[in-house]
Short mmCIF file of C-alpha atoms and ligand atoms in Angstrom, two decimals:
data_model
loop_
_atom_site.label_atom_id
_atom_site.label_comp_id
_atom_site.label_asym_id
_atom_site.label_seq_id
_atom_site.Cartn_x
_atom_site.Cartn_y
_atom_site.Cartn_z
CA MET A 1158 -64.19 -22.27 7.51
CA LYS A 1159 -61.50 -23.43 9.84
CA ARG A 1160 -59.02 -23.64 7.07
CA ARG A 1161 -59.99 -20.20 5.76
CA GLU A 1162 -59.71 -18.74 9.24
CA PHE A 1163 -56.37 -20.37 9.75
CA LEU A 1164 -55.09 -18.96 6.46
CA LYS A 1165 -56.42 -15.52 7.33
CA ASN A 1166 -54.80 -15.62 10.75
CA ALA A 1167 -51.61 -16.95 9.30
CA ALA A 1168 -51.59 -14.15 6.76
CA LEU A 1169 -52.25 -11.59 9.46
CA GLY A 1170 -49.62 -13.17 11.64
CA THR A 1171 -47.09 -12.99 8.88
CA ALA A 1172 -48.04 -9.42 8.14
CA ALA A 1173 -47.84 -8.55 11.81
CA ALA A 1174 -44.49 -10.27 12.17
CA GLY A 1175 -43.29 -8.53 9.02
CA THR A 1176 -44.36 -5.16 10.34
CA ALA A 1177 -42.72 -5.82 13.65
CA THR A 1178 -39.50 -6.79 11.90
CA ALA A 1179 -39.65 -3.76 9.64
CA ILE A 1180 -40.10 -1.43 12.58
CA LYS A 1181 -37.63 -3.14 14.86
CA ALA A 1182 -34.84 -3.77 12.38
CA PRO A 1183 -33.37 -0.27 12.08
CA SER A 1184 -33.14 0.30 15.82
CA VAL A 1185 -31.67 -3.15 16.36
CA PHE A 1186 -29.05 -2.52 13.64
CA ALA A 1187 -28.42 1.01 14.83
CA LYS A 1188 -27.57 -0.25 18.29
CA ARG A 1189 -25.57 -3.21 17.17
CA SER A 1190 -21.87 -2.75 17.63
CA TYR A 1191 -19.07 -4.63 15.96
CA ARG A 1192 -15.64 -5.69 17.06
CA TRP A 1193 -13.16 -6.19 14.26
CA ARG A 1194 -9.56 -7.26 14.05
CA MET A 1195 -7.09 -5.53 11.75
CA VAL A 1196 -3.91 -7.44 11.04
CA THR A 1197 -1.01 -5.44 9.66
CA ALA A 1198 2.23 -6.03 7.79
CA TRP A 1199 4.05 -3.70 10.20
CA PRO A 1200 5.66 -4.24 13.58
CA PRO A 1201 3.24 -3.21 16.40
CA HIS A 1202 2.58 0.57 16.45
CA PHE A 1203 5.25 1.04 13.77
CA PRO A 1204 5.79 4.77 13.16
CA VAL A 1205 3.76 6.25 10.31
CA LEU A 1206 2.73 2.96 8.62
CA GLY A 1207 1.43 1.22 11.74
CA GLU A 1208 0.46 4.57 13.20
CA GLY A 1209 -1.72 5.09 10.11
CA ALA A 1210 -3.44 1.78 10.85
CA ASP A 1211 -3.90 2.74 14.53
CA LEU A 1212 -5.35 6.13 13.53
CA LEU A 1213 -7.68 4.55 11.01
CA ALA A 1214 -9.11 2.36 13.79
CA LYS A 1215 -9.39 5.36 16.11
CA TRP A 1216 -11.21 7.46 13.49
CA VAL A 1217 -13.65 4.63 12.76
CA ASP A 1218 -14.36 4.35 16.49
CA GLN A 1219 -14.91 8.12 16.79
CA MET A 1220 -17.04 8.48 13.66
CA SER A 1221 -19.20 5.49 14.51
CA GLY A 1222 -19.71 6.55 18.12
CA GLY A 1223 -18.04 3.33 19.22
CA ARG A 1224 -20.24 1.07 17.08
CA LEU A 1225 -17.27 -0.31 15.20
CA LYS A 1226 -14.23 -1.02 17.31
CA ILE A 1227 -11.15 -2.25 15.50
CA HIS A 1228 -8.32 -3.91 17.37
CA VAL A 1229 -5.09 -3.40 15.46
CA TYR A 1230 -2.54 -6.21 15.56
CA GLY A 1231 1.09 -5.68 14.59
CA GLY A 1232 2.69 -8.18 12.25
CA GLY A 1233 3.41 -11.38 14.17
CA GLU A 1234 0.95 -10.69 16.97
CA LEU A 1235 -1.93 -12.63 15.43
CA VAL A 1236 -0.39 -13.76 12.13
CA PRO A 1237 3.00 -13.13 10.47
CA PRO A 1238 3.29 -9.79 8.60
CA LEU A 1239 3.02 -11.41 5.19
CA GLY A 1240 0.30 -13.80 6.37
CA ILE A 1241 -2.31 -11.05 6.68
CA PHE A 1242 -3.74 -11.49 3.18
CA ASP A 1243 -4.69 -15.10 3.89
CA ALA A 1244 -5.85 -14.28 7.42
CA VAL A 1245 -8.40 -11.76 6.14
CA ARG A 1246 -9.28 -13.93 3.17
CA HIS A 1247 -10.15 -16.84 5.44
CA GLY A 1248 -11.88 -14.62 7.96
CA SER A 1249 -9.60 -15.00 10.99
CA ALA A 1250 -9.39 -11.18 10.85
CA GLU A 1251 -11.86 -8.81 9.21
CA MET A 1252 -9.36 -6.37 7.78
CA GLY A 1253 -5.70 -5.90 6.96
CA HIS A 1254 -3.22 -3.10 6.39
CA GLY A 1255 -0.28 -3.59 4.08
CA ALA A 1256 0.86 -2.96 0.52
CA ALA A 1257 -0.60 -4.68 -2.53
CA TYR A 1258 2.76 -5.75 -4.01
CA TYR A 1259 3.30 -8.11 -1.11
CA TRP A 1260 0.67 -10.32 -2.75
CA ALA A 1261 2.34 -10.72 -6.14
CA GLY A 1262 2.52 -14.47 -5.43
CA LYS A 1263 -1.29 -14.59 -5.14
CA SER A 1264 -1.89 -12.58 -8.28
CA PRO A 1265 0.76 -10.63 -10.19
CA ALA A 1266 -1.80 -7.91 -10.97
CA THR A 1267 -1.90 -6.85 -7.30
CA GLN A 1268 1.45 -5.07 -7.77
CA PHE A 1269 -0.01 -2.33 -9.96
CA PHE A 1270 -1.97 -1.05 -6.97
CA ALA A 1271 1.16 -0.44 -4.91
CA ALA A 1272 4.03 0.70 -7.12
CA VAL A 1273 5.23 0.41 -10.69
CA PRO A 1274 8.86 1.21 -11.58
CA PHE A 1275 8.99 4.55 -13.39
CA GLY A 1276 5.24 4.67 -12.81
CA MET A 1277 2.81 7.12 -11.29
CA ASN A 1278 3.42 9.24 -8.20
CA ALA A 1279 1.04 9.62 -5.24
CA GLN A 1280 -1.08 12.32 -6.84
CA GLN A 1281 -1.42 10.36 -10.06
CA MET A 1282 -2.16 7.10 -8.24
CA ASN A 1283 -4.94 8.80 -6.29
CA ALA A 1284 -6.36 10.21 -9.51
CA TRP A 1285 -6.27 6.80 -11.17
CA ILE A 1286 -7.77 4.94 -8.20
CA TYR A 1287 -10.40 7.45 -7.08
CA TYR A 1288 -11.43 8.92 -10.45
CA GLY A 1289 -10.04 6.61 -13.13
CA ASN A 1290 -10.63 2.87 -13.42
CA GLY A 1291 -8.13 2.04 -10.66
CA GLN A 1292 -10.57 1.12 -7.89
CA LYS A 1293 -12.79 -0.87 -10.23
CA LEU A 1294 -9.83 -2.89 -11.48
CA TRP A 1295 -8.49 -3.32 -7.94
CA ASP A 1296 -11.88 -4.72 -6.88
CA GLU A 1297 -11.71 -7.12 -9.80
CA VAL A 1298 -8.22 -8.35 -8.88
CA TYR A 1299 -9.10 -8.95 -5.20
CA ALA A 1300 -12.60 -10.40 -5.81
CA PRO A 1301 -11.44 -14.01 -6.38
CA PHE A 1302 -9.92 -13.87 -2.87
CA GLY A 1303 -13.11 -12.56 -1.30
CA LEU A 1304 -11.32 -9.33 -0.50
CA GLN A 1305 -11.79 -5.68 -1.26
CA SER A 1306 -9.00 -3.14 -0.92
CA MET A 1307 -8.59 0.61 -0.95
CA PRO A 1308 -5.84 3.19 -0.47
CA ALA A 1309 -5.02 3.93 3.17
CA GLY A 1310 -1.68 5.67 2.90
CA ASN A 1311 1.05 6.69 0.52
CA THR A 1312 4.78 7.04 1.00
CA GLY A 1313 5.29 9.62 -1.72
CA VAL A 1314 8.41 9.27 -3.87
CA GLN A 1315 10.69 6.83 -2.12
CA MET A 1316 14.47 6.80 -1.90
CA GLY A 1317 16.49 4.43 -4.07
CA GLY A 1318 18.01 2.53 -1.19
CA TRP A 1319 21.00 1.83 1.04
CA PHE A 1320 24.16 0.30 -0.37
CA ASN A 1321 27.60 -0.56 0.96
CA LYS A 1322 29.24 0.39 -2.30
CA GLU A 1323 28.70 2.91 -5.06
CA ILE A 1324 26.31 1.92 -7.79
CA ASN A 1325 27.51 3.38 -11.06
CA SER A 1326 26.14 1.02 -13.66
CA ALA A 1327 23.89 -2.00 -14.05
CA ALA A 1328 27.01 -4.18 -13.65
CA ASP A 1329 27.21 -3.11 -9.99
CA TYR A 1330 23.97 -5.00 -9.37
CA LYS A 1331 25.58 -8.30 -10.36
CA GLY A 1332 25.52 -10.68 -7.42
CA LEU A 1333 24.00 -8.07 -5.13
CA LYS A 1334 21.45 -9.37 -2.64
CA MET A 1335 18.97 -6.58 -2.11
CA ARG A 1336 15.75 -6.34 -0.18
CA ILE A 1337 13.32 -4.80 -2.63
CA PRO A 1338 9.69 -5.79 -3.13
CA GLY A 1339 7.42 -5.90 -6.13
CA LEU A 1340 8.26 -5.17 -9.73
CA GLY A 1341 11.41 -3.25 -8.74
CA GLY A 1342 12.85 -6.53 -7.50
CA LYS A 1343 12.27 -8.15 -10.87
CA VAL A 1344 13.98 -5.20 -12.56
CA ILE A 1345 17.21 -5.48 -10.57
CA ALA A 1346 17.09 -9.25 -11.10
CA LYS A 1347 17.43 -8.48 -14.83
CA ALA A 1348 20.66 -6.70 -13.93
CA GLY A 1349 21.90 -9.82 -12.14
CA ALA A 1350 20.91 -9.01 -8.56
CA THR A 1351 18.93 -11.20 -6.21
CA ALA A 1352 15.78 -9.51 -4.95
CA ILE A 1353 14.60 -10.49 -1.49
CA LEU A 1354 11.20 -9.69 -0.05
CA ALA A 1355 11.58 -9.32 3.69
CA PRO A 1356 9.03 -7.62 5.95
CA GLY A 1357 10.07 -4.33 7.55
CA GLY A 1358 10.85 -5.82 10.95
CA GLU A 1359 13.58 -8.12 9.56
CA ILE A 1360 15.53 -5.81 7.26
CA TYR A 1361 17.95 -4.18 9.70
CA THR A 1362 19.17 -7.51 11.10
CA ASP A 1363 19.44 -9.00 7.61
CA LEU A 1364 21.58 -6.07 6.51
CA GLU A 1365 23.71 -6.12 9.63
CA ARG A 1366 24.36 -9.87 9.35
CA GLY A 1367 25.08 -9.73 5.63
CA VAL A 1368 22.03 -11.81 4.67
CA ILE A 1369 21.46 -8.91 2.28
CA ASP A 1370 23.97 -6.39 0.88
CA ALA A 1371 21.54 -3.60 0.24
CA THR A 1372 18.01 -2.56 0.98
CA GLU A 1373 15.47 -0.02 0.04
CA TRP A 1374 12.74 0.95 2.42
CA VAL A 1375 10.75 4.19 2.27
CA GLY A 1376 12.39 7.59 2.59
CA PRO A 1377 14.64 9.64 4.89
CA TYR A 1378 12.32 9.85 7.91
CA HIS A 1379 11.37 6.21 8.06
CA ASP A 1380 14.77 4.95 6.97
CA TYR A 1381 16.28 7.01 9.79
CA LEU A 1382 13.93 5.35 12.29
CA MET A 1383 14.96 1.96 10.91
CA GLY A 1384 18.60 2.82 11.60
CA PHE A 1385 19.94 1.74 8.21
CA TYR A 1386 22.60 4.47 8.33
CA LYS A 1387 24.38 2.39 10.96
CA VAL A 1388 24.94 -0.51 8.57
CA ALA A 1389 25.15 1.10 5.10
CA LYS A 1390 26.62 4.43 4.06
CA PHE A 1391 25.54 5.12 0.48
CA TYR A 1392 22.02 6.44 0.20
CA TYR A 1393 20.74 6.60 -3.35
CA TYR A 1394 17.94 8.52 -5.03
CA PRO A 1395 15.49 8.65 -6.71
CA GLY A 1396 13.25 5.72 -5.81
CA TRP A 1397 12.59 4.86 -9.46
CA HIS A 1398 11.07 1.57 -8.31
CA GLU A 1399 8.50 3.18 -6.00
CA PRO A 1400 7.37 6.59 -7.26
CA GLY A 1401 4.39 6.85 -4.90
CA THR A 1402 3.63 3.60 -3.13
CA VAL A 1403 0.04 3.09 -2.09
CA LEU A 1404 -0.53 1.47 1.30
CA GLU A 1405 -3.76 -0.45 1.42
CA MET A 1406 -6.52 -1.33 3.80
CA PHE A 1407 -8.34 -4.45 2.73
CA VAL A 1408 -11.46 -6.05 4.10
CA ASN A 1409 -13.08 -9.44 3.96
CA LYS A 1410 -15.87 -8.74 1.47
CA LYS A 1411 -18.49 -10.84 3.25
CA LYS A 1412 -17.78 -9.24 6.61
CA PHE A 1413 -17.79 -5.80 5.02
CA ALA A 1414 -21.11 -6.43 3.26
CA ALA A 1415 -22.59 -7.48 6.62
CA LEU A 1416 -21.87 -4.03 8.09
CA PRO A 1417 -24.66 -1.43 7.93
CA LYS A 1418 -24.17 1.03 5.07
CA ASP A 1419 -23.19 3.93 7.32
CA LEU A 1420 -20.39 1.90 8.93
CA GLN A 1421 -19.14 0.87 5.49
CA GLU A 1422 -18.92 4.54 4.52
CA ILE A 1423 -17.17 5.34 7.80
CA VAL A 1424 -14.53 2.69 7.09
CA LYS A 1425 -14.00 4.05 3.56
CA THR A 1426 -13.79 7.61 4.86
CA ALA A 1427 -11.24 6.67 7.53
CA ALA A 1428 -9.13 4.91 4.89
CA ALA A 1429 -9.17 8.00 2.66
CA ARG A 1430 -8.22 10.17 5.63
CA SER A 1431 -5.26 7.96 6.48
CA ASN A 1432 -4.23 8.10 2.83
CA VAL A 1433 -3.89 11.90 3.09
CA TRP A 1434 -2.47 11.78 6.61
CA MET A 1435 0.37 9.44 5.76
CA LEU A 1436 1.49 11.22 2.61
CA SER A 1437 1.38 14.57 4.42
CA LYS A 1438 3.44 13.28 7.30
CA PHE A 1439 6.19 11.93 5.06
CA GLU A 1440 6.20 15.08 2.93
CA ALA A 1441 6.43 17.29 6.00
CA VAL A 1442 9.37 15.58 7.69
CA ASN A 1443 11.48 13.83 5.03
CA ASN A 1444 13.86 16.63 4.21
CA SER A 1445 14.83 17.43 7.82
CA TYR A 1446 15.75 13.80 8.30
CA LEU A 1447 17.69 13.67 5.07
CA LYS A 1448 19.74 16.64 6.29
CA LEU A 1449 20.22 14.95 9.67
CA LEU A 1450 21.39 11.70 8.06
CA ILE A 1451 23.97 13.59 6.03
CA SER A 1452 25.20 16.06 8.66
CA LYS A 1453 25.11 13.95 11.83
CA TYR A 1454 25.50 10.40 10.55
CA HIS A 1455 27.74 11.13 7.55
CA VAL A 1456 25.55 9.30 5.11
CA LYS A 1457 26.75 9.71 1.53
CA LEU A 1458 23.88 10.89 -0.62
CA ARG A 1459 24.17 9.75 -4.23
CA LYS A 1460 22.01 10.08 -7.31
CA PHE A 1461 21.72 7.04 -9.57
CA PRO A 1462 23.53 8.02 -12.80
CA ASP A 1463 21.19 8.84 -15.69
CA SER A 1464 22.74 6.11 -17.80
CA LEU A 1465 21.87 3.54 -15.11
CA LEU A 1466 18.33 4.89 -14.76
CA LYS A 1467 17.91 4.57 -18.52
CA GLN A 1468 19.05 0.96 -18.36
CA LEU A 1469 16.75 0.22 -15.42
CA LYS A 1470 13.89 1.76 -17.38
CA ILE A 1471 14.58 -0.61 -20.26
CA TYR A 1472 14.60 -3.56 -17.83
CA SER A 1473 11.35 -2.28 -16.32
CA LYS A 1474 9.66 -2.36 -19.71
CA GLU A 1475 10.87 -5.93 -20.20
CA VAL A 1476 9.56 -6.94 -16.77
CA LEU A 1477 6.17 -5.38 -17.46
CA LEU A 1478 6.02 -7.11 -20.83
CA ASP A 1479 6.92 -10.47 -19.21
CA ILE A 1480 4.13 -10.11 -16.66
CA THR A 1481 1.44 -8.76 -18.97
CA SER A 1482 2.13 -11.37 -21.64
CA LYS A 1483 1.73 -14.20 -19.11
CA ASP A 1484 -1.13 -12.91 -16.98
CA LYS A 1485 -4.38 -11.67 -18.53
CA MET A 1486 -5.47 -9.69 -15.51
CA SER A 1487 -2.10 -7.94 -15.31
CA LYS A 1488 -2.45 -6.95 -18.95
CA LYS A 1489 -5.93 -5.60 -18.37
CA VAL A 1490 -4.78 -3.55 -15.37
CA TYR A 1491 -1.53 -2.34 -16.87
CA ASP A 1492 -3.14 -1.32 -20.18
CA ASP A 1493 -5.41 0.99 -18.23
CA TYR A 1494 -2.62 2.09 -15.87
CA SER A 1495 -0.22 3.01 -18.67
CA LYS A 1496 -2.91 4.86 -20.63
CA PHE A 1497 -3.72 6.87 -17.50
CA GLN A 1498 -0.04 7.50 -16.78
CA LYS A 1499 0.62 8.77 -20.30
CA ASN A 1500 -2.22 11.24 -19.99
CA ALA A 1501 -1.12 12.30 -16.48
CA MET A 1502 2.45 12.80 -17.68
CA GLN A 1503 1.32 15.06 -20.53
CA TRP A 1504 -0.52 17.17 -17.97
CA ALA A 1505 2.44 17.11 -15.55
CA LYS A 1506 4.66 18.62 -18.23
CA VAL A 1507 2.54 21.76 -18.30
CA SER A 1508 1.72 21.69 -14.55
CA GLU A 1509 4.04 20.13 -11.90
CA ILE A 1510 7.16 19.74 -14.01
CA ALA A 1511 6.87 23.25 -15.50
CA LEU A 1512 6.16 24.66 -12.06
CA TYR A 1513 9.10 22.91 -10.35
CA ASN A 1514 11.36 24.12 -13.15
CA ALA A 1515 10.07 27.65 -12.81
CA GLU A 1516 10.51 27.61 -9.04
CA ASN A 1517 14.07 26.40 -9.41
CA LEU A 1518 15.09 29.03 -12.00
CA1 CA B 810 10.10 0.62 -0.54
#
């Protein structure tokens, strides 16, 4: 009897405890607030790029009614700018804001989620990531690091870069030390240049001191803020190496999974909003700053000759072949990327390209 009673009481107790948990849990979770750290690859409160990270944190705070507060750290404040991937991976920060090609050393396939030379523009990248297989593949590439990433900004078509001399052919790249990240760096290396990956905060000084001879950065507005016109006079276009660079927000997967579902959606929504915000900002202001650079600071605007672009395109194909033949994941990602790009380009010929041509008649 005693044993039976005990079992009955125990069962009731468990049931009662279970009920109590079931009733209490939602209100406990609903009230629980979280404090996260976001480490970024940008100097503190860096215009546009860092601003995008700051805004993302602000929007999450507003949408969540203060339940998720994100403290944004500039590069170097908590960890060095290019140390953010490892910091989030190992959990010393919950999220990061950077660009996927900075992590080529971790996995070459990361680069396809930032920029591919002669690759897709912002609109096409969004289409691939949000509606094609882009996000799925991105998740797959970051999974071994315990990370998950998503678009949180886009620069649009970048400029080709700042040079101290005219660049007329591939031969002019010989011996040139240029700051240029990702696959674009490998392309100019084929032409005999040395590609250097320096974080944003170091480029101006490197260029001024001659540590590098040339640099690319983003586009007229941001390049103006960086002051490159003071140390280099030739400003080349187009940014063949970065046709629509995706900025990313990545999270520690375990920490993200521990958030209630509504906060997860809020984070994703804020990232998507900053993706649109950043691209819009650049698009809105770039041309005024280009005009300012030319008229006030006497910057010499130059277009890369078609013959050079053709050569760089050949080198790009070689670089992509090198990477995809050595790294399985890169092949998997690039196969899908290039298939998507081909399709998008066919559509562009009867949409954007035809429209731009018509508008310029
Ligand atoms: Ca760039």
